[in-house]
Backbone as numpy.savetxt, mean C-alpha at the origin, in Angstrom:
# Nx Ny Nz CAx CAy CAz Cx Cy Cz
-20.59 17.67 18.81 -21.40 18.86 18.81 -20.55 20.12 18.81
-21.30 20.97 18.51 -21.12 22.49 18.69 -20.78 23.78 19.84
-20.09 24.16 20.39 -20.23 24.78 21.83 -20.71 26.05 21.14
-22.32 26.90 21.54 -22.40 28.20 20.94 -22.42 28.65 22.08
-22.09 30.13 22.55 -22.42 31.14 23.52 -23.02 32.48 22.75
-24.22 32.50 23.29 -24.86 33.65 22.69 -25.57 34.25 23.67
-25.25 35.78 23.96 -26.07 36.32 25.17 -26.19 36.08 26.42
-24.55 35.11 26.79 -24.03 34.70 27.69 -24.72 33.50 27.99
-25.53 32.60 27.18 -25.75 31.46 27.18 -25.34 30.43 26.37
-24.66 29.48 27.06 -24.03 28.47 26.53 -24.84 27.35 25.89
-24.37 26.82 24.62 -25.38 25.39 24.51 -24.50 24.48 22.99
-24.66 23.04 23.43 -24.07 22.79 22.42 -25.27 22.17 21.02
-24.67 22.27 20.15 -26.09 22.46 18.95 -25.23 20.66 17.95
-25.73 20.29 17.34 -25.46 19.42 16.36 -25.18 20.86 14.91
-24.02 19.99 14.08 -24.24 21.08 12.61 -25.02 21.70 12.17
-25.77 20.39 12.05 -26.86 20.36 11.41 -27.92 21.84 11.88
-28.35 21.84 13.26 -29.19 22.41 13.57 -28.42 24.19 14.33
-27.28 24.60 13.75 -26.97 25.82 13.80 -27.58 26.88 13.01
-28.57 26.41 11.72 -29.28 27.50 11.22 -30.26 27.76 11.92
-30.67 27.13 12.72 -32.35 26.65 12.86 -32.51 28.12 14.51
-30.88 27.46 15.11 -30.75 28.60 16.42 -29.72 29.48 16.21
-29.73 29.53 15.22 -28.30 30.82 15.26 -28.32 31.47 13.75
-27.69 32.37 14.02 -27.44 33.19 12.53 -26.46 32.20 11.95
-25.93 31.80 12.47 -24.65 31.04 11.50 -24.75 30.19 10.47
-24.57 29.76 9.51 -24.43 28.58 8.13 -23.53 27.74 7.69
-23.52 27.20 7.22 -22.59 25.91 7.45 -22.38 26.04 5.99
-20.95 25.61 6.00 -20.37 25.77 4.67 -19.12 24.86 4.19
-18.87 24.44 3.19 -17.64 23.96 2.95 -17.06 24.33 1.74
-15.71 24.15 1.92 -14.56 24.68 0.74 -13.55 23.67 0.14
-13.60 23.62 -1.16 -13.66 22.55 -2.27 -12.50 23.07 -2.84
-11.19 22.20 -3.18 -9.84 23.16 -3.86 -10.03 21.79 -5.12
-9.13 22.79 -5.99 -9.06 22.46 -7.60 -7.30 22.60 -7.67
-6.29 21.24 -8.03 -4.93 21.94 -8.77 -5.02 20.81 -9.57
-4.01 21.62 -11.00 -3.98 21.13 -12.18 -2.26 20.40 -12.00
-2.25 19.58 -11.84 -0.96 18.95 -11.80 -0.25 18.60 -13.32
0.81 19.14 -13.53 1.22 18.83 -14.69 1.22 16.83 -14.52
0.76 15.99 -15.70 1.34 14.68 -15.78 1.36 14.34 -17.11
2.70 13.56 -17.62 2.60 13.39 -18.60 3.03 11.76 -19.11
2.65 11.44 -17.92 2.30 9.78 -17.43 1.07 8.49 -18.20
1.60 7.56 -18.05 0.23 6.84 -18.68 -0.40 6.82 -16.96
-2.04 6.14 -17.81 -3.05 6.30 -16.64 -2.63 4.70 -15.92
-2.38 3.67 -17.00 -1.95 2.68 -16.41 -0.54 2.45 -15.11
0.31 3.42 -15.40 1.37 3.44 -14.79 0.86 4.50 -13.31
-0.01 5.49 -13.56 -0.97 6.23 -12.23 -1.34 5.31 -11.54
-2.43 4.55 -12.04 -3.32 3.25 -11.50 -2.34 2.26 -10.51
-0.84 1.88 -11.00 -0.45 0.89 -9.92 -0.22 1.70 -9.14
0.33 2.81 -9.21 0.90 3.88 -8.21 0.27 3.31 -6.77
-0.82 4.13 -7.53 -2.26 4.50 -6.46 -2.45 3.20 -5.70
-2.88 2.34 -6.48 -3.00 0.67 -5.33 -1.95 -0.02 -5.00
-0.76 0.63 -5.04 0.45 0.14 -4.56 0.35 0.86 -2.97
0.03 2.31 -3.18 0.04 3.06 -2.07 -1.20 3.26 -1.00
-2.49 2.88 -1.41 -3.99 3.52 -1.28 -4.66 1.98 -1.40
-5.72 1.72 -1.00 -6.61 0.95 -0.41 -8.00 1.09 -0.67
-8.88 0.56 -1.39 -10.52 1.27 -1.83 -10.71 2.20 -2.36
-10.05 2.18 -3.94 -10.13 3.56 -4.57 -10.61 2.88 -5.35
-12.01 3.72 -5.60 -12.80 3.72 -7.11 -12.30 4.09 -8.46
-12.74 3.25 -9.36 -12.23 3.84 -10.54 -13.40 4.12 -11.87
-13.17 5.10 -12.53 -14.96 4.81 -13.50 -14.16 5.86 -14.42
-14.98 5.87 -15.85 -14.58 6.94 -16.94 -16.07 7.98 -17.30
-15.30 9.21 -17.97 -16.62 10.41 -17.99 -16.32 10.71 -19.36
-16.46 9.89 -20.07 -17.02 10.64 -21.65 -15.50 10.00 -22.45
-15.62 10.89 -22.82 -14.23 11.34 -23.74 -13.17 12.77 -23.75
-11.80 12.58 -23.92 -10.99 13.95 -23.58 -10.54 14.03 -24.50
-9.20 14.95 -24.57 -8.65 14.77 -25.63 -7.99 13.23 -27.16
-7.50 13.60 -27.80 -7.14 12.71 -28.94 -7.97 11.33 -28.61
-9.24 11.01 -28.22 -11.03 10.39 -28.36 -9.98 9.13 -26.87
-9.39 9.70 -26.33 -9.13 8.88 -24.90 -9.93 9.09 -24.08
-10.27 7.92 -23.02 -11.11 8.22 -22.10 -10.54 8.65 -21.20
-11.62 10.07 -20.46 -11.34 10.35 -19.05 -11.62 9.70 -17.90
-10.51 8.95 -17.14 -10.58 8.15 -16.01 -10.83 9.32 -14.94
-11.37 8.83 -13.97 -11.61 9.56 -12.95 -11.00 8.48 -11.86
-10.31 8.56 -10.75 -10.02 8.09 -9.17 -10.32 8.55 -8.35
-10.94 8.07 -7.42 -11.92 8.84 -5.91 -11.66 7.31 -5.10
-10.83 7.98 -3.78 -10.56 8.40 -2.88 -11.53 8.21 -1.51
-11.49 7.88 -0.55 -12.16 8.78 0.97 -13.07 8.88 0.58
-13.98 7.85 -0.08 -15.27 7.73 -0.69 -15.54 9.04 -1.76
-14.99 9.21 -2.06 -14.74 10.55 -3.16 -14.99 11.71 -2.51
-13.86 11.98 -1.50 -13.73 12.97 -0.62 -12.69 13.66 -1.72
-11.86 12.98 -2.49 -10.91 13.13 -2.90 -10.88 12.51 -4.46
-10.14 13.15 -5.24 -10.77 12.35 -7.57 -9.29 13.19 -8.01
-8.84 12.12 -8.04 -7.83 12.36 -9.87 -8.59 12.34 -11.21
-8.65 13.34 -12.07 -9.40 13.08 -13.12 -8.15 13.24 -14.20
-8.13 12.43 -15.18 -6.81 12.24 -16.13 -7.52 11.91 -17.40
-6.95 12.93 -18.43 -7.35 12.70 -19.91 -8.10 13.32 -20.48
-8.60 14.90 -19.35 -9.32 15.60 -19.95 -8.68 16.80 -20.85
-7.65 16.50 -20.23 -6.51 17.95 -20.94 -4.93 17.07 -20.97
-4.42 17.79 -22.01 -3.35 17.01 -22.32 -2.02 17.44 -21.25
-1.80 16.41 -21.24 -0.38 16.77 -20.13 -0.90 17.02 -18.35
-2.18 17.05 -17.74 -2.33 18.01 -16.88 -3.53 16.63 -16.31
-3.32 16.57 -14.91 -3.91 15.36 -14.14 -4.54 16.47 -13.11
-5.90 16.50 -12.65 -6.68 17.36 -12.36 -7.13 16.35 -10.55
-6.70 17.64 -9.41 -6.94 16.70 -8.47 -7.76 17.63 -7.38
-8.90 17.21 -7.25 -10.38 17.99 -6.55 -10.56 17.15 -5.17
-10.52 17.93 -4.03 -10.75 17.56 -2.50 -11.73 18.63 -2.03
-12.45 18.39 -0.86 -13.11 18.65 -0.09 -12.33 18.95 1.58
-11.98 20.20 1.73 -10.77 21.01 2.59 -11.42 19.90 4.26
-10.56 19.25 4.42 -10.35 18.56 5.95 -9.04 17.89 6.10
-8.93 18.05 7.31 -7.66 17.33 7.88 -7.38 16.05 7.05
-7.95 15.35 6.98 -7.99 13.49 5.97 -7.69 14.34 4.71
-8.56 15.14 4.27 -8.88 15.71 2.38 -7.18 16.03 2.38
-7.00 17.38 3.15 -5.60 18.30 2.83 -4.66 16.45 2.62
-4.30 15.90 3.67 -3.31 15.00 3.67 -3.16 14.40 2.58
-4.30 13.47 2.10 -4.22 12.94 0.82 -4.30 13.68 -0.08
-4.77 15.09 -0.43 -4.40 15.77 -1.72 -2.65 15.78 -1.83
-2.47 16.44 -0.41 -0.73 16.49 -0.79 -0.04 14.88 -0.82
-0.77 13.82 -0.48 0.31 12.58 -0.75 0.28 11.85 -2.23
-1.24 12.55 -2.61 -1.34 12.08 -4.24 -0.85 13.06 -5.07
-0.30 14.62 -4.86 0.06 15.16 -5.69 1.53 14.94 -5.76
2.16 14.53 -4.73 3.48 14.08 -4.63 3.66 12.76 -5.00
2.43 11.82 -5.12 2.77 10.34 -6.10 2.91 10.82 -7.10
1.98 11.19 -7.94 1.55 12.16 -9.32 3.34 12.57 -9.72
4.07 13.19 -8.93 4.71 13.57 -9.71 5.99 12.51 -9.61
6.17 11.60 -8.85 6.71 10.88 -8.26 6.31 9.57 -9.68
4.87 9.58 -9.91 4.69 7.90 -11.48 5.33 8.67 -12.39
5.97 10.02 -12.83 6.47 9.91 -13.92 7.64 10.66 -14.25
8.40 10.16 -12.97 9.86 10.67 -12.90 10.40 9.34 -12.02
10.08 8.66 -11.47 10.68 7.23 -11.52 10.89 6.08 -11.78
12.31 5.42 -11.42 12.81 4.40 -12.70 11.94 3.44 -13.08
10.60 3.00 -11.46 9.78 2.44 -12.23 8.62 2.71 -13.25
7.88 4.17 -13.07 7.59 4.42 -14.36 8.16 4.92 -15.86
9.45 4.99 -15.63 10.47 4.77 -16.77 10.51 3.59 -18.01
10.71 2.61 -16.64 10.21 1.59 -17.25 9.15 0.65 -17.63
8.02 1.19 -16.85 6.41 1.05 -17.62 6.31 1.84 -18.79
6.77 3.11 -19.27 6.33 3.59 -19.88 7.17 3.42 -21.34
8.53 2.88 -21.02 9.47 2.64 -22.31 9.34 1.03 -22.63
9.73 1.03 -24.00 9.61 -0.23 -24.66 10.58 -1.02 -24.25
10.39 -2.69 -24.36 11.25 -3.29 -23.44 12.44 -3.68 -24.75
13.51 -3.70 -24.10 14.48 -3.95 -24.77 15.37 -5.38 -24.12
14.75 -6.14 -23.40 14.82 -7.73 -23.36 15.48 -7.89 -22.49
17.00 -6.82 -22.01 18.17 -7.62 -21.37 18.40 -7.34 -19.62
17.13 -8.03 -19.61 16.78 -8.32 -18.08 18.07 -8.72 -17.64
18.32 -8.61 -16.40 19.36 -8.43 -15.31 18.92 -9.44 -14.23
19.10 -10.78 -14.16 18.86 -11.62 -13.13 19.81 -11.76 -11.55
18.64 -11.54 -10.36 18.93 -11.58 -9.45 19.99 -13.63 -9.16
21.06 -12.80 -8.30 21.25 -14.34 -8.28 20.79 -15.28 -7.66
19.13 -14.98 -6.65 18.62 -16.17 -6.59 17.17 -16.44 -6.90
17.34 -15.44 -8.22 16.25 -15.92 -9.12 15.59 -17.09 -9.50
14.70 -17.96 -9.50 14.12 -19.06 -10.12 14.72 -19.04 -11.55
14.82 -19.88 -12.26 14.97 -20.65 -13.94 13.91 -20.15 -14.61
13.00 -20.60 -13.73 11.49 -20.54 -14.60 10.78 -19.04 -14.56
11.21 -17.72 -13.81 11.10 -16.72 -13.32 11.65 -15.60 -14.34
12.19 -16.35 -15.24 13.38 -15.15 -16.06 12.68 -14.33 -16.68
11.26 -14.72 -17.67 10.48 -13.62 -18.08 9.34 -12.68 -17.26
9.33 -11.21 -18.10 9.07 -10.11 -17.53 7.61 -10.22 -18.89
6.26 -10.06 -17.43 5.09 -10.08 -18.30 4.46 -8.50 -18.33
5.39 -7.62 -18.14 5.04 -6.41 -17.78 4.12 -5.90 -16.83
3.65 -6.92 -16.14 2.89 -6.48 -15.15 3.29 -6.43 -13.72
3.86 -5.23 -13.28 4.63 -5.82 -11.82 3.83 -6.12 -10.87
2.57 -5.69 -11.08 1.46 -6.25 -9.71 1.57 -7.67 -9.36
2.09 -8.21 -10.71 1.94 -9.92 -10.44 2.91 -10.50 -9.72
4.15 -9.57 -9.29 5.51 -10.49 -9.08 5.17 -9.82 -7.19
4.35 -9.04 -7.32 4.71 -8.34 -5.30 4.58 -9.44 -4.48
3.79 -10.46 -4.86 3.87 -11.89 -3.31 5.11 -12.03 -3.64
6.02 -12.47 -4.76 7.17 -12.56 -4.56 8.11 -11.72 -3.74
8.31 -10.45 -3.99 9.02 -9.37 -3.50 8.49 -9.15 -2.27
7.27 -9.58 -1.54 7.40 -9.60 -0.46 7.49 -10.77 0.31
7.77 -12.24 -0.18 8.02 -13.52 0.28 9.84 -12.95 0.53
10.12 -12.26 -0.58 12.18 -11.80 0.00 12.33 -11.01 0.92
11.08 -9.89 0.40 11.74 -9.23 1.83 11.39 -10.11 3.46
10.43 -10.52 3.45 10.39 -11.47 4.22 11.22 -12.48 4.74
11.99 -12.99 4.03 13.74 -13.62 4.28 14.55 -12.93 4.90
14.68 -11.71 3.89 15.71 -10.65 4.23 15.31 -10.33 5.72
13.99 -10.35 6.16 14.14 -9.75 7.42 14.63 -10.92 8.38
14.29 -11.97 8.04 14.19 -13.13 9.15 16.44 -13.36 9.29
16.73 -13.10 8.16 18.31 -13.29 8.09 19.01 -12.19 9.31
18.19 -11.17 9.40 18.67 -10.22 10.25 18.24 -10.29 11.62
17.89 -11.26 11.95 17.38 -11.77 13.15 18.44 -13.02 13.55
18.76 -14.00 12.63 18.67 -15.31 13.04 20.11 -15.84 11.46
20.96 -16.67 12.21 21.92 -17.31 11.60 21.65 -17.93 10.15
21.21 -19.06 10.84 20.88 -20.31 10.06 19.26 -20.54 9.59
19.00 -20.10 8.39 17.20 -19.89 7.70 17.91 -21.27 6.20
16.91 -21.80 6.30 16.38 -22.57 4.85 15.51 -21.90 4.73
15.31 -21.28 3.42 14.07 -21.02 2.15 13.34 -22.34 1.39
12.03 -22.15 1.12 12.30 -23.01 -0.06 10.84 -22.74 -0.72
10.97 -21.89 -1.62 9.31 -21.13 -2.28 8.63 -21.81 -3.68
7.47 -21.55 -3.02 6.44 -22.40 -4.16 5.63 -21.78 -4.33
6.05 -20.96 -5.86 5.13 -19.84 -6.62 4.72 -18.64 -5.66
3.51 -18.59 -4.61 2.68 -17.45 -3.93 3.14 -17.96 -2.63
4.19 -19.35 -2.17 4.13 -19.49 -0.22 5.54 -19.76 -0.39
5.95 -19.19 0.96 7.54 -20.06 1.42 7.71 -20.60 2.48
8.35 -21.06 2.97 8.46 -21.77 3.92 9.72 -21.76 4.78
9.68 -21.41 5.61 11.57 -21.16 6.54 11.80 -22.23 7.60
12.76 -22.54 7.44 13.47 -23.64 8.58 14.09 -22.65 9.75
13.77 -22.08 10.64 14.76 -21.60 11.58 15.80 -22.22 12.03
17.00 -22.69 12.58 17.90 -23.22 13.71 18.41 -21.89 14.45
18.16 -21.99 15.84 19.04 -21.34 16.51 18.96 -22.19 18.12
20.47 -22.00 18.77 21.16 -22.38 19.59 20.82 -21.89 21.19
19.80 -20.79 20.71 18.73 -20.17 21.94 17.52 -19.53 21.84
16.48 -20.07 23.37 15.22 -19.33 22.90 14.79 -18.61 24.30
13.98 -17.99 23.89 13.08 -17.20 24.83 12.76 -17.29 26.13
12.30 -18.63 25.80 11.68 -19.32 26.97 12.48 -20.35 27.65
13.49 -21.65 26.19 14.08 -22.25 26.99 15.60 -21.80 27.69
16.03 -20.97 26.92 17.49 -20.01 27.13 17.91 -20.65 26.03
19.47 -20.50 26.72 20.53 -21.28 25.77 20.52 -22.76 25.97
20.70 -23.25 24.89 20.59 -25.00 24.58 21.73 -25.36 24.86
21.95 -26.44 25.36 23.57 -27.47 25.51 24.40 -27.21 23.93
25.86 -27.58 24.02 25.85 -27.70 23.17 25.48 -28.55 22.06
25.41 -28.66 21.26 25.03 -29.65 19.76 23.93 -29.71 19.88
22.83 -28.79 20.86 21.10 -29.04 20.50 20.95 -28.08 20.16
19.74 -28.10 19.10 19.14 -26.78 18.23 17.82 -26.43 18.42
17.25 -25.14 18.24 15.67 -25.20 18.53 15.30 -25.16 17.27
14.16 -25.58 16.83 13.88 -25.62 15.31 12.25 -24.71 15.20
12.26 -23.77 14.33 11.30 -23.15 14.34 10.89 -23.35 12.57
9.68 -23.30 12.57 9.14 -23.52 10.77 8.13 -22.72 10.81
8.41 -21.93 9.76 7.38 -20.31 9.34 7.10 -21.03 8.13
5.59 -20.39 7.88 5.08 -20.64 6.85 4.30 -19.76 6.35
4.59 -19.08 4.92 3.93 -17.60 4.73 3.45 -17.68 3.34
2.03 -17.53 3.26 1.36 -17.73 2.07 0.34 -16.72 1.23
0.17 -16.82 0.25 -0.84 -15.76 -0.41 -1.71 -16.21 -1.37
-2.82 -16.48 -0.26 -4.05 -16.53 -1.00 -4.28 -16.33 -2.78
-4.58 -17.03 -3.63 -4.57 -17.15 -4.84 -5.60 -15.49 -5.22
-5.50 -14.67 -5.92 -6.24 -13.54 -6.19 -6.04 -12.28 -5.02
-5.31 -12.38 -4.37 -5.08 -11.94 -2.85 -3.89 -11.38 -2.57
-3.02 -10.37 -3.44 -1.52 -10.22 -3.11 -1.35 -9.20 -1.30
-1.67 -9.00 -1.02 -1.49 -8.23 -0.02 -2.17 -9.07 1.82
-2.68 -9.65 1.88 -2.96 -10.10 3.27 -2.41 -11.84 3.09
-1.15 -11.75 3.42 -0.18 -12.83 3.86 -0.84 -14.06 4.39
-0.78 -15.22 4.89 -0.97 -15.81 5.71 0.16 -16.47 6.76
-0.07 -15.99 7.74 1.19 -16.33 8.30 0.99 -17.50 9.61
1.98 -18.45 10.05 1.71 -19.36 10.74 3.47 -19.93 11.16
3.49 -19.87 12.78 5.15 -20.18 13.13 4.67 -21.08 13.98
5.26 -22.49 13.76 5.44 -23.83 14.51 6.56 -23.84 15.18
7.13 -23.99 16.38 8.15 -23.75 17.41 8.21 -24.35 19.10
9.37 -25.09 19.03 8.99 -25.25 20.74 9.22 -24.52 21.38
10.07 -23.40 21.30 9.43 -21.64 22.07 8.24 -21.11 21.74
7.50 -21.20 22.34 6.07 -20.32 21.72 6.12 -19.03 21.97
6.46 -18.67 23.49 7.70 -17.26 23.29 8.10 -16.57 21.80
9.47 -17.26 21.48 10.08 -16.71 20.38 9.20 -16.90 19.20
8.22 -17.84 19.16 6.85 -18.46 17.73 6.01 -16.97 17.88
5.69 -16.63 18.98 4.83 -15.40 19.00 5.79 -14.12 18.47
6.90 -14.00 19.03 7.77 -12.79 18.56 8.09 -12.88 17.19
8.43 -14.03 16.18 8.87 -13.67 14.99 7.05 -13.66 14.06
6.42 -14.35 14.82 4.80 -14.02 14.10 4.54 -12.57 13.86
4.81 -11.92 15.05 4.31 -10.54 15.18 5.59 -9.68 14.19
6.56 -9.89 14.22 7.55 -9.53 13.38 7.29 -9.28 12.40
6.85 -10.53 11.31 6.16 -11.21 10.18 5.08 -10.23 9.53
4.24 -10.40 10.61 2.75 -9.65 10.31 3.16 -7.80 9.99
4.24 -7.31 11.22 4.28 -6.15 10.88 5.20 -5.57 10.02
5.90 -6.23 9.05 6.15 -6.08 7.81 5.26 -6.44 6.68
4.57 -7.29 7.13 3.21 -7.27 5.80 2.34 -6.13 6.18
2.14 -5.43 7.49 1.42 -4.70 7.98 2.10 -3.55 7.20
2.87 -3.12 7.61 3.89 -1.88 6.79 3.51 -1.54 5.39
4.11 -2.97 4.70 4.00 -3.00 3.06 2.66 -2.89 2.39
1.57 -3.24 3.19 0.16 -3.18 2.92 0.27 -1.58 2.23
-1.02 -1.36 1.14 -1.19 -0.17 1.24 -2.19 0.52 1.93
-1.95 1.78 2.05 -2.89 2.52 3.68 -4.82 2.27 2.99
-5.47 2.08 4.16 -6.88 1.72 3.51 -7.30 3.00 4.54
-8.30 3.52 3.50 -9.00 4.59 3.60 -10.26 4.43 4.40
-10.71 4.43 5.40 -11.45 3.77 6.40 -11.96 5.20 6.92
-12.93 5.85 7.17 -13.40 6.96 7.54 -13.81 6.68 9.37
């Protein structure tokens, strides 16, 4: 509610009902910037769901050279990229609030961000074949289908390694397509301490992705520390938690 004092009487009012007892009117203020882009809409589009969570997408007619104008909304369309109505120039309309201001400035700084980096460089240029293999690339992994949305369970099944290596000695990998699977050994735990020598604690992570589903992991740690099973779970989760993109939840 509202705190009004009028005539040295205090009262609090709902929005809504400040015309009804007061001179006052309720109003809101709507900003318009023309962002230079000279980006494809496809290479915008991963941006956005790389970064953003429940964004609508729909087209309004036709713009220039008979392309369609995509529109993106946002914060239940608190917030719209409109692209393709004018050449060169990505058009971005909010509704002035604390949530609105934030995401206007984090999408006008993606905006300029899809078409000045190396990865929209390389969405947007023709491929010239001579892919650069990681050295623990798969065999069967070597071709590039231009779609990078398809490879992120991967890139986040590594970083997922990568983090567990920085924790812990001795990790077996061993990945199958969308899940991997980790062998822990280590020589101490949580709960039991340090082990004699020549005994090991054996912990097995198992991290998977739902078929149609790149972003909510499944995660599951088998361990006779349940201690240390709970600490590298929560570990786990809050790097998939991190990498998630932010969901727009009012």
């Amino acid at each position: 509610g509202i705190l009004v004092t009028q005539n040295f009487n205090s009262k609090i009012l709902s929005p809504e009902d400040l015309p009804t007892y007061t001179p006052l009117r309720l109003g809101s203020v709507s900003s318009k910037l023309h962002v230079p882009f000279t980006g494809k809409v496809t290479t915008l589009r991963l941006f956005l769901n790389e970064m953003f969570s429940g964004i609508d997408e729909f087209e309004e007619g036709e713009g220039f050279d008979n392309n369609p104008v995509v529109v993106f909304a946002l914060n239940e369309s608190q917030v719209t990229i409109t692209t393709g109505k004018s050449r060169g120039i990505a058009t971005v309309e909010w509704k002035a609030s604390p949530a609105g201001d934030i995401l206007a400035d984090s999408i006008i700084a993606l905006l300029m961000h899809a078409q000045s980096s190396a990865a929209s460089i390389r969405l947007t240029s023709q491929p010239c074949y001579h892919r650069r293999s990681l050295p623990d690339d798969d065999q069967n992994d070597s071709g590039d289908d231009g779609e990078p949305s398809k490879k992120r369970p991967r890139t986040l099944l590594r970083m997922f390694h990568d983090t567990l290596l920085q924790q812990f000695d001795n990790i077996e990998a061993s990945y199958e397509a969308r899940k991997v699977t980790f062998e822990i050994k280590t020589d101490a735990g949580l709960e039991s301490g340090v082990l004699a020598d020549g005994e090991q604690l054996v912990c097995n992570v198992a991290i998977d992705f739902p078929e149609g589903d790149d972003y909510n992991a499944k995660i599951s740690v088998e361990c006779g520390d349940s201690k240390l099973a709970k600490n590298v779970q929560e570990c786990l989760r809050s790097v998939a938690d991190a990498s998630a993109p932010v969901g727009l939840q009012r």
